[in-house]
Coordinates of C-alpha atoms in Angstrom, one line a residue:
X1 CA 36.1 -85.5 -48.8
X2 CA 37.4 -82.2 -49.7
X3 CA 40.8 -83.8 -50.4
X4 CA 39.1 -86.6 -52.7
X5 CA 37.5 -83.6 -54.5
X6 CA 40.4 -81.4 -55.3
X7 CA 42.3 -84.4 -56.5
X8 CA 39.6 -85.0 -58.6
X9 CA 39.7 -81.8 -60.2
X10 CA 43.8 -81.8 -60.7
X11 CA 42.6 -85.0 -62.4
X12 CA 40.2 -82.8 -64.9
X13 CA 42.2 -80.0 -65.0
X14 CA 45.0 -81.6 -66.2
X15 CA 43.2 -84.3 -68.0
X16 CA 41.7 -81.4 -70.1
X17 CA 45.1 -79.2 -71.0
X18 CA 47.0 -82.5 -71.4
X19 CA 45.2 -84.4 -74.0
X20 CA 44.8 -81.2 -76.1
X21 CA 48.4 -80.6 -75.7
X22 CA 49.3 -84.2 -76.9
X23 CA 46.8 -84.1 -79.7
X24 CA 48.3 -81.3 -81.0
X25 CA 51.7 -83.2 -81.5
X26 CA 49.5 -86.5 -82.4
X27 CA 47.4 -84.7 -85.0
X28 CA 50.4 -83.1 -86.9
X29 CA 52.3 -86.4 -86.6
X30 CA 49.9 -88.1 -88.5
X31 CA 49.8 -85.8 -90.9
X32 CA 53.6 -86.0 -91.6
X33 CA 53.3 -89.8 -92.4
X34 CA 54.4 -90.5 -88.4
X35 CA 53.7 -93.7 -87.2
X36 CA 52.8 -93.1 -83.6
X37 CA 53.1 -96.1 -81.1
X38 CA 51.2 -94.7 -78.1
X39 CA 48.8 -91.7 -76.8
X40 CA 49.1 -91.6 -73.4
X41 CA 47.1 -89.3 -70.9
X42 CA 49.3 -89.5 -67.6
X43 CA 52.4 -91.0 -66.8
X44 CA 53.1 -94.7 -65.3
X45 CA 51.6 -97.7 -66.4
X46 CA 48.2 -97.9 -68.1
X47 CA 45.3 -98.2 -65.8
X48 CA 43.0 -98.5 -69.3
X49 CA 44.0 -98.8 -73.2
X50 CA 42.9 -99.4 -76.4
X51 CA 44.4 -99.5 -80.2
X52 CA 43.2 -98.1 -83.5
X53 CA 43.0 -99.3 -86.6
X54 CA 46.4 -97.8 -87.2
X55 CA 47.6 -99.6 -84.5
X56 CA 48.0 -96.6 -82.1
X57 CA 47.7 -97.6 -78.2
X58 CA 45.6 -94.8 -76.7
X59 CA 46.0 -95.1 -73.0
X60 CA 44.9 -93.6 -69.0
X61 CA 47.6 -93.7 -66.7
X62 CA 48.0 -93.6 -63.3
X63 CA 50.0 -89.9 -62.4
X64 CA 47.9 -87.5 -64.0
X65 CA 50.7 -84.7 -64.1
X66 CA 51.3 -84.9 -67.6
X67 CA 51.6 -87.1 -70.8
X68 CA 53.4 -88.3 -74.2
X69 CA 52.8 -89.2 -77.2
X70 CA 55.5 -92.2 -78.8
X71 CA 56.4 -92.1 -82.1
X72 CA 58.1 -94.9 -84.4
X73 CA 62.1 -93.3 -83.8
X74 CA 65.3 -94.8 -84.8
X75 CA 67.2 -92.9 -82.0
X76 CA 65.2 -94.8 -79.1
X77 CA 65.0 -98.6 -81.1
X78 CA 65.9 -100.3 -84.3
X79 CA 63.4 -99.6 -87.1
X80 CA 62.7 -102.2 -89.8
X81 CA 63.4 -101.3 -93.2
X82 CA 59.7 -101.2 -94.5
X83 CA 59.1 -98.2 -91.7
X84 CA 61.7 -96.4 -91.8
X85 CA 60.0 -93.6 -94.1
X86 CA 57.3 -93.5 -90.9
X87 CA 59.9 -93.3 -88.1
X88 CA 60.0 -89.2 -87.1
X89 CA 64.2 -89.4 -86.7
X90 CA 62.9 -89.7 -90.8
X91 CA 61.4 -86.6 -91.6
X92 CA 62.6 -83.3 -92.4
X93 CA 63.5 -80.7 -89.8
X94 CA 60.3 -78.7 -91.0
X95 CA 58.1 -81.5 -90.6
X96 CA 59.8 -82.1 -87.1
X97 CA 59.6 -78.2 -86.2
X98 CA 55.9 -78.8 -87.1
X99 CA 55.4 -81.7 -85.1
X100 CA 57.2 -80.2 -81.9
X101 CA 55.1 -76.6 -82.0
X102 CA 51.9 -78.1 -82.3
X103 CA 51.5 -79.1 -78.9
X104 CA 51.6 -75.4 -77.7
X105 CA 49.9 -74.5 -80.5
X106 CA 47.1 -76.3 -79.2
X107 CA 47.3 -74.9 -75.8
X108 CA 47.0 -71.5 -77.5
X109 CA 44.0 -72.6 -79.8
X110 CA 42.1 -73.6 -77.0
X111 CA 42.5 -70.6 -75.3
X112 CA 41.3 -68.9 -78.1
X113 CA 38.2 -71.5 -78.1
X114 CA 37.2 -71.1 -74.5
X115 CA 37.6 -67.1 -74.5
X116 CA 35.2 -67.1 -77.8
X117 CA 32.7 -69.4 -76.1
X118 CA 32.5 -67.3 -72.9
X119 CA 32.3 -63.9 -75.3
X120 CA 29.3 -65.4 -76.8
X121 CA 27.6 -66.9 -73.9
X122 CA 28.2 -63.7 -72.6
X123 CA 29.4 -63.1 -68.7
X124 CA 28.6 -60.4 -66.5
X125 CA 31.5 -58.8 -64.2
X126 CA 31.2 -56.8 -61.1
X127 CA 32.9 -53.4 -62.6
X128 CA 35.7 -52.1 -61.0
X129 CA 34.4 -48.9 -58.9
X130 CA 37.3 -47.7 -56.0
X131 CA 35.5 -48.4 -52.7
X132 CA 38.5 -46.6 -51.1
X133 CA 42.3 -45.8 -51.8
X134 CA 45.0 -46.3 -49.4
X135 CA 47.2 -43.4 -47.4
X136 CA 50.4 -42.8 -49.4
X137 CA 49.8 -46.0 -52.2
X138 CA 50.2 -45.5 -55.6
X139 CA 46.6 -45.0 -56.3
X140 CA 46.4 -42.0 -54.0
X141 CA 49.4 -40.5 -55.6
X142 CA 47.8 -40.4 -59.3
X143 CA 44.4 -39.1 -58.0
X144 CA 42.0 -42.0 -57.3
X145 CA 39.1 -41.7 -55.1
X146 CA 36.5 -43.5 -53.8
X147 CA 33.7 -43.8 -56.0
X148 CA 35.6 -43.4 -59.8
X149 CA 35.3 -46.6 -62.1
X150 CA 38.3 -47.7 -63.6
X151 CA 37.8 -48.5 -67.5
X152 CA 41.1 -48.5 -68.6
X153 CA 45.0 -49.3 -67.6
X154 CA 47.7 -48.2 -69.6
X155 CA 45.5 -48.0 -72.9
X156 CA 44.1 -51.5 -72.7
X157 CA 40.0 -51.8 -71.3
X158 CA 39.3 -53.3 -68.5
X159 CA 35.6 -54.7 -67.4
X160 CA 36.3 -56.2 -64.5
X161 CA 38.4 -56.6 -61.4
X162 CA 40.4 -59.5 -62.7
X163 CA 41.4 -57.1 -65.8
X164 CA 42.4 -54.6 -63.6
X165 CA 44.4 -57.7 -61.7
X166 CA 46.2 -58.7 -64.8
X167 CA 47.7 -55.1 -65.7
X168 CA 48.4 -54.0 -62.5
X169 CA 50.7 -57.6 -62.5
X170 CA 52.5 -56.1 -65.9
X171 CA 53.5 -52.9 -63.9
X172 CA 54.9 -55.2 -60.6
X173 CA 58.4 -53.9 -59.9
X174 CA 58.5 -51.5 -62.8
X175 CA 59.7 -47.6 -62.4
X176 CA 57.7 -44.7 -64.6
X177 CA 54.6 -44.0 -65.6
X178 CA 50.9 -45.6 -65.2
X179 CA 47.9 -44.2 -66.5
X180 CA 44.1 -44.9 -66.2
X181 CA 41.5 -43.9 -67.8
X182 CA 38.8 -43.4 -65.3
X183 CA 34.9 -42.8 -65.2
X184 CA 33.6 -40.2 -61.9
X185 CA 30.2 -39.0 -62.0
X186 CA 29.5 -39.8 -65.7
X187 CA 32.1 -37.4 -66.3
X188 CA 35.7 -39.0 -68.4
X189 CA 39.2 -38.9 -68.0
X190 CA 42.4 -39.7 -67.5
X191 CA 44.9 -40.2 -64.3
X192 CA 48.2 -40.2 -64.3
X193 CA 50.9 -41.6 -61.7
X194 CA 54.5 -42.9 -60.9
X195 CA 55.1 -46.5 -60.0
X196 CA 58.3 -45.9 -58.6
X197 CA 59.7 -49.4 -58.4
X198 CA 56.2 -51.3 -57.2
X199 CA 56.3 -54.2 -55.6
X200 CA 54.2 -57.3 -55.2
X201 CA 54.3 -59.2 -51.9
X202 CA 57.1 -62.4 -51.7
X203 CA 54.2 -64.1 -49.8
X204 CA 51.0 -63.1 -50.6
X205 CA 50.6 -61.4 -54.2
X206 CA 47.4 -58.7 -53.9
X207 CA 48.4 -56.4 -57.1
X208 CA 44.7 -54.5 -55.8
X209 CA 45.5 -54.4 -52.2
X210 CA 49.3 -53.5 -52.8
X211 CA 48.7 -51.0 -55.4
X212 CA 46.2 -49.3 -52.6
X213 CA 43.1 -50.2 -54.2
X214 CA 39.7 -51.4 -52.2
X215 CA 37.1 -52.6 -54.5
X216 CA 33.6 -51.1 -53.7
X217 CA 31.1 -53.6 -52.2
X218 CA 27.4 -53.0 -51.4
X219 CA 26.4 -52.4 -48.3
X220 CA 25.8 -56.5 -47.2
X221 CA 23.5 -57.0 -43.8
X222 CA 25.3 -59.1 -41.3
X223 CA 23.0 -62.2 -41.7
X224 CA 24.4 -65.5 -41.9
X225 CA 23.2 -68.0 -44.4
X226 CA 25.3 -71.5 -44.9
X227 CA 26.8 -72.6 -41.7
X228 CA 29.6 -75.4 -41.7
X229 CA 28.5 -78.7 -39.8
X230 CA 31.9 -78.6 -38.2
X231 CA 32.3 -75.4 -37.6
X232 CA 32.7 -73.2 -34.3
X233 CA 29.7 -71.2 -35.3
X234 CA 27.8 -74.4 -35.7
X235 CA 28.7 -75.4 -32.4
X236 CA 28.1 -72.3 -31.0
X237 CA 24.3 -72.8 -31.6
X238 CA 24.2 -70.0 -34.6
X239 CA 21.6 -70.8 -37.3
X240 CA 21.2 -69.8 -41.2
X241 CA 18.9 -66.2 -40.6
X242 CA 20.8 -64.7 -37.8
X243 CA 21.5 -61.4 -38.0
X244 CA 25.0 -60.3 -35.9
X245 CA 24.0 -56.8 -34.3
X246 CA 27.2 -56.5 -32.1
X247 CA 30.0 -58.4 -30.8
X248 CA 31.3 -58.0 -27.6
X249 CA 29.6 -54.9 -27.1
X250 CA 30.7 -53.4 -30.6
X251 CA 28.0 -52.7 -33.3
X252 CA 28.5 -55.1 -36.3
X253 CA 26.9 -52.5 -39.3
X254 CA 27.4 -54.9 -42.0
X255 CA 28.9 -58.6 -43.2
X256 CA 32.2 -57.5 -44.0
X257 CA 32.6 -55.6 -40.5
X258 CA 32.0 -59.4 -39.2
X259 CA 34.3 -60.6 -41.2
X260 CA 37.1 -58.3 -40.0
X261 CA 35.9 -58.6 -36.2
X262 CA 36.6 -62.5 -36.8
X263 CA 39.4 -62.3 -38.5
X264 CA 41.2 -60.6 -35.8
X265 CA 40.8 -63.1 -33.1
X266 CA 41.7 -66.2 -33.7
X267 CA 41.2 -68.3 -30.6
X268 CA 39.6 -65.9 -28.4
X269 CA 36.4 -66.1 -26.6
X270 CA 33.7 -63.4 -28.6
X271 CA 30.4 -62.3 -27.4
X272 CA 27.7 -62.0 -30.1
X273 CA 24.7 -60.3 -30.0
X274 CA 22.5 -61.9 -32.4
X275 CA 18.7 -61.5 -33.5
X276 CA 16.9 -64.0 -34.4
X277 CA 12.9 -64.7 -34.5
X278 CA 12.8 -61.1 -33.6
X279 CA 14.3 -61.7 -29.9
X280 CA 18.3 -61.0 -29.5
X281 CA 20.0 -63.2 -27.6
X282 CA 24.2 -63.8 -26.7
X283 CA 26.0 -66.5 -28.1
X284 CA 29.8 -66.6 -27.2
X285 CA 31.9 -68.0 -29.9
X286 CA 35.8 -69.0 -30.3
X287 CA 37.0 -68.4 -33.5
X288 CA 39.0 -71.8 -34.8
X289 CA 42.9 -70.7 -35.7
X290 CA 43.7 -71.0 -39.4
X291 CA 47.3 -69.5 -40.9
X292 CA 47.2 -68.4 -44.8
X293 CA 49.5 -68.9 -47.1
X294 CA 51.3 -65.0 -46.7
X295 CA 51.4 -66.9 -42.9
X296 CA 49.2 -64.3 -41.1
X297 CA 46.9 -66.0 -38.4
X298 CA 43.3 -65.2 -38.8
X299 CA 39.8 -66.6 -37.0
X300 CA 37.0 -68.1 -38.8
X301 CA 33.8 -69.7 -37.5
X302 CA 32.6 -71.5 -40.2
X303 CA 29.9 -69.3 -41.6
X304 CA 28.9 -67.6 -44.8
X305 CA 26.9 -64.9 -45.8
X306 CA 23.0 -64.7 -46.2
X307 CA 22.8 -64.8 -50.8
X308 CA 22.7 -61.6 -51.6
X309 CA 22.1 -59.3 -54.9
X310 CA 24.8 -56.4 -56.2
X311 CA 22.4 -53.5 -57.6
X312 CA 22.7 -53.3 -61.4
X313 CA 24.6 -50.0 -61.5
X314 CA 27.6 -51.8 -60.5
X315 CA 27.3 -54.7 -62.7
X316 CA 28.5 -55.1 -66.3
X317 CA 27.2 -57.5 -69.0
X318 CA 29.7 -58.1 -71.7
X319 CA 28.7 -60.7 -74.5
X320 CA 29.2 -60.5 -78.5
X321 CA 27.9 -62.5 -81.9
X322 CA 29.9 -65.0 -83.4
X323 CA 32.0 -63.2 -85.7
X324 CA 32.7 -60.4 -82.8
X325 CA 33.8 -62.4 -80.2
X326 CA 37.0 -63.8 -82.0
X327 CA 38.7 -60.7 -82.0
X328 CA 38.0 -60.2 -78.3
X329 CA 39.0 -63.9 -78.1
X330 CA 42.6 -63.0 -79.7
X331 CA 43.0 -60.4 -77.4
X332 CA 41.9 -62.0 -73.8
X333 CA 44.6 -64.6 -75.3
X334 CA 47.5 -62.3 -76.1
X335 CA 47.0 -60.8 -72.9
X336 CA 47.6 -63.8 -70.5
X337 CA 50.3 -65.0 -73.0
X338 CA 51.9 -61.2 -72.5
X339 CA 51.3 -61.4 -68.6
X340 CA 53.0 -64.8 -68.7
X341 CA 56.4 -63.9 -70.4
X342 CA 56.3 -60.6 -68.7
X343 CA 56.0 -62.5 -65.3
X344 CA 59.0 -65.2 -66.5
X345 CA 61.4 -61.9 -67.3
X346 CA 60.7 -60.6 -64.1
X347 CA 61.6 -63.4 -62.1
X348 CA 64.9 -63.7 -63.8
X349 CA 65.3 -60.0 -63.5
X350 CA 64.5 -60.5 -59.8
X351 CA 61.3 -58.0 -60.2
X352 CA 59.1 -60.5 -58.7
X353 CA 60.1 -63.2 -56.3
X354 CA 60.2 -66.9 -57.5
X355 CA 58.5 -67.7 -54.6
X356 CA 55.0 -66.9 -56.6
X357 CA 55.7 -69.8 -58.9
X358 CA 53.1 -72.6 -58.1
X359 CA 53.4 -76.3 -58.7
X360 CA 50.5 -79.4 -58.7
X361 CA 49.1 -78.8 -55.2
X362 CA 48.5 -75.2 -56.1
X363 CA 47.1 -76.0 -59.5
X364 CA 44.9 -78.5 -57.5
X365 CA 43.3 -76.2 -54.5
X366 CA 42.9 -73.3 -57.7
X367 CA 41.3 -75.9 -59.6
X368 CA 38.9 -77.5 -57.4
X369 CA 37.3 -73.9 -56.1
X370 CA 37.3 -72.7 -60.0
X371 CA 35.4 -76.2 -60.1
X372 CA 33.4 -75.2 -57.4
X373 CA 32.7 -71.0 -57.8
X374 CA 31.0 -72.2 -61.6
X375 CA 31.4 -72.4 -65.2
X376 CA 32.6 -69.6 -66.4
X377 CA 35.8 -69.1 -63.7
X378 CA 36.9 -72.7 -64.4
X379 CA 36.7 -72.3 -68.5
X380 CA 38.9 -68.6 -67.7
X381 CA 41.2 -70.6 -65.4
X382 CA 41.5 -73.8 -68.2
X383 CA 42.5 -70.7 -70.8
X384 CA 45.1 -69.1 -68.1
X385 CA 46.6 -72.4 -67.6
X386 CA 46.8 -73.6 -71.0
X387 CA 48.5 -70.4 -72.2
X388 CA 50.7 -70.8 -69.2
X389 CA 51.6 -74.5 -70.8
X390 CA 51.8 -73.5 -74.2
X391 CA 54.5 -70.6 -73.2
X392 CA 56.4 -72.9 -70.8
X393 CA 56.7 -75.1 -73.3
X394 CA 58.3 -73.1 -76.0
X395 CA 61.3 -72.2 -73.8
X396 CA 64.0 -72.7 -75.5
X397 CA 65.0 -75.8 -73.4
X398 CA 66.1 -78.9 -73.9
X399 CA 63.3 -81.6 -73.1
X400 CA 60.6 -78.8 -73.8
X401 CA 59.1 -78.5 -77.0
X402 CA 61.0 -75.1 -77.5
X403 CA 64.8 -77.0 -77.1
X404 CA 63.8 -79.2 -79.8
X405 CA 62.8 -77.0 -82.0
X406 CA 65.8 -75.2 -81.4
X407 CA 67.5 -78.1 -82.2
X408 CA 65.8 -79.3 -85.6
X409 CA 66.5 -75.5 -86.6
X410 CA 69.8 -75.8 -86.3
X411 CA 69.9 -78.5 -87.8
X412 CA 68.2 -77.3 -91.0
X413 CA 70.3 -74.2 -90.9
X414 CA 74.0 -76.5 -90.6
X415 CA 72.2 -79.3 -93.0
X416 CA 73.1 -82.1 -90.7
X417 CA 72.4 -82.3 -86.7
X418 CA 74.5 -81.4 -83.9
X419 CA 76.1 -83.9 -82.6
X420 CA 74.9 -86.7 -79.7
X421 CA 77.6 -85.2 -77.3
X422 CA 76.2 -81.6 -77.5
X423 CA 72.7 -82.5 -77.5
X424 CA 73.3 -85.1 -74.6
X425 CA 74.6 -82.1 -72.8
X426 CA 71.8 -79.7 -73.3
X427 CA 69.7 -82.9 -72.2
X428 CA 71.3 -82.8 -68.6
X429 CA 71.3 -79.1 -68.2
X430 CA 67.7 -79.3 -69.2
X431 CA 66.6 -82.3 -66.7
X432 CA 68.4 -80.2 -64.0
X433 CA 66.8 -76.8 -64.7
X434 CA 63.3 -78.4 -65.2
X435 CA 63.5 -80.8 -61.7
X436 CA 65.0 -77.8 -59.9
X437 CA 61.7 -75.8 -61.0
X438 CA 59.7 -78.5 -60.4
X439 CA 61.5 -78.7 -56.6
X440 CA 61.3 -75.6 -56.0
X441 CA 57.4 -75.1 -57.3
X442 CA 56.5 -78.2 -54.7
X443 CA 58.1 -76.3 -52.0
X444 CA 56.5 -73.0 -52.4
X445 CA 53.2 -74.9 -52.4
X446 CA 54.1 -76.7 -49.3
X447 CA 55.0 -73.3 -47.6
X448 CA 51.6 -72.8 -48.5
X449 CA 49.5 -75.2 -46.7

């Protein structure tokens, strides 16, 4: 079932950033006087079609992992006279350049749209208070302690951990200074440190965790709440409402104490002291084996935690009006588009490993739990994806968007085009660099499983 549903939401995901990405080339081609033959959503043949009135086939295919858009071109079949002025090979290099960028374009423009929307429904964002810094990290270097609020990295605000995420993933692997501006006790400020050549892990990125940071969490009673038909704890005979005092022996003072105690045996036999109806009983449970993705074993038993409330202090409510929220919309969209080509030098630089670039089955699992954890994570995951898109896609190389517009420039610049031998050749260097990326993205996600 859980395979069925993160297939399904590859599906949407991809539906979603694909069509707009196509309709972006599809919407300027019309406007240029292209005749387009076919829309398709997907690659393969059409599970459903359908034509227009401008004869158009608009159609679903099988692979959803991407999609075209066909357009009337002399350089792929004979045109007849009468269409000629609607073929694209037709137009001139501006129109082409138009048609080529408006793909990404419309990645970026949705971006844009979703970051407005969420501005305006307004969000609210667990802030980013220190629960605890790290011996000899980074953080404890430039002064942070346990209990300061983080409000600002490098200049830029930040409301929430996921801000605090995305700048500290600017810095990875970079030498010189950081800054933050901080908030302790009410009182202001500003902290100062050295990265000193910070690194993410190859594995298992955690720009928080790695930089020495533990977020602050409330203090959350060891009650369990949801527990997993198939799971050890269900077998066990643990129910939703019993509190963990102890395991083997060891007082259990709050969830994420449970959590850790777990965590570090997989496989082994646990005794738990549990209360329940007012009466404490033992329950001996075996944590079920499960390896992450950075390859460290850990024990789970199946359960989660009892709902629980964060107290207000620690929560932050940002929304705006309509005309405020584009602003904040252009800059939630220039960050991710920044983070992006940052993150592409540095993998050619070699200051973060290539083995952090993700292909469809990590797009899939990311997708189905933003699916699943609520609206406003999936819309911030749709932006990050289709900025991610847009950007990939104006590489300069050939096949992408970017290589042809690289090559219609050129062409406007010399008057005439290059010629078929040089651009067959950029074709095939191209083809090879994209399937090697493609390759080597599948296997990193494999390695992941």
């Amino acid at each position: 079932m859980q395979l069925i549903e993160t297939i399904l939401a590859l599906a949407l995901t991809l539906g979603i950033l694909v069509t707009l990405h196509e309709y972006g080339h599809f919407w300027v081609a019309r406007r240029c006087g292209v005749k387009v033959l076919r829309f398709s959503v997907g690659f393969g043949k059409p599970m459903f079609s359908w034509y227009d009135r401008h004869g158009t086939e608009f159609a679903i295919a099988a692979i959803p992992l991407g999609g075209y858009v066909k357009m009337l071109d002399e350089r792929e079949a004979p045109v007849p006279e009468e269409l000629r002025d609607q073929a694209f090979s037709s137009k001139p290099p501006s129109q082409r350049i138009a048609i080529a960028a408006a793909g990404p374009v419309a990645n970026f423009l949705f971006a844009v749209f979703a970051y407005w929307l969420l501005g305006l429904v307004g969000v609210t964002h667990v802030a980013p208070i220190v629960g605890s810094v790290s011996e000899d990290s980074v953080a404890e270097q430039m002064g942070l302690r346990e209990g300061m609020e983080i409000q600002g990295v490098d200049g830029h605000r930040v409301t929430s951990w996921r801000d605090v995420n995305m700048r500290l993933l600017e810095r990875a692997g970079e030498h010189g200074p950081v800054s933050m501006e901080v908030s302790d006790s009410g009182a202001t400020g500003s902290i100062t440190g050295e990265l000193g050549g910070w690194r993410l892990s190859t594995k298992s990125p955690d720009p928080l965790g790695e930089f020495g940071i533990t977020p602050w969490r409330p203090d959350v009673p060891s009650i369990l709440g949801q527990i997993v038909d198939s799971g050890r704890a269900k077998q066990a005979g643990l129910q939703p409402g019993d509190e963990i005092l102890a395991i083997d022996g060891e007082a259990i003072g709050s969830w994420f104490e449970l959590v850790e105690a777990v965590k570090a045996a997989p496989e082994q036999v646990l005794e738990f002291t549990v209360s329940r109806d007012g009466a404490e009983r033992t329950v001996q449970v075996r944590p079920e084996a499960k390896t992450l993705e950075s390859g460290e074993t850990i024990g789970f038993v199946g359960a989660g935690v009892q709902p629980f409330s964060w107290p207000e202090e620690a929560l932050r409510d940002i929304s705006y009006g309509p005309l405020a929220a584009i602003p904040n919309a252009l800059e939630e969209t220039w960050a991710d588009t920044r983070l992006t080509l940052v993150a592409i030098k540095k993998m050619f630089t070699g200051l973060l490993s290539p083995s952090n670039l993700s292909g469809p089955i990590t797009i899939a699992r990311v997708a189905e739990a933003s699916v699943s954890s609520g609206f406003e994570d999936f819309i911030r995951f749709l932006a990050y994806l289709s900025i991610s898109l847009g950007v990939l896609n104006l590489l300069p190389v050939p096949v992408l968007d970017g290589g042809h517009i690289v090559y219609y420039t050129i062409e406007a610049i010399r008057g005439k085009p290059l010629s078929e031998q040089a651009q067959l050749f950029g074709l095939r260097i191209g083809m090879t660099l994209i399937l090697t990326l493609m390759i080597f993205a599948l296997y990193n996600d494999l390695m992941r499983l």
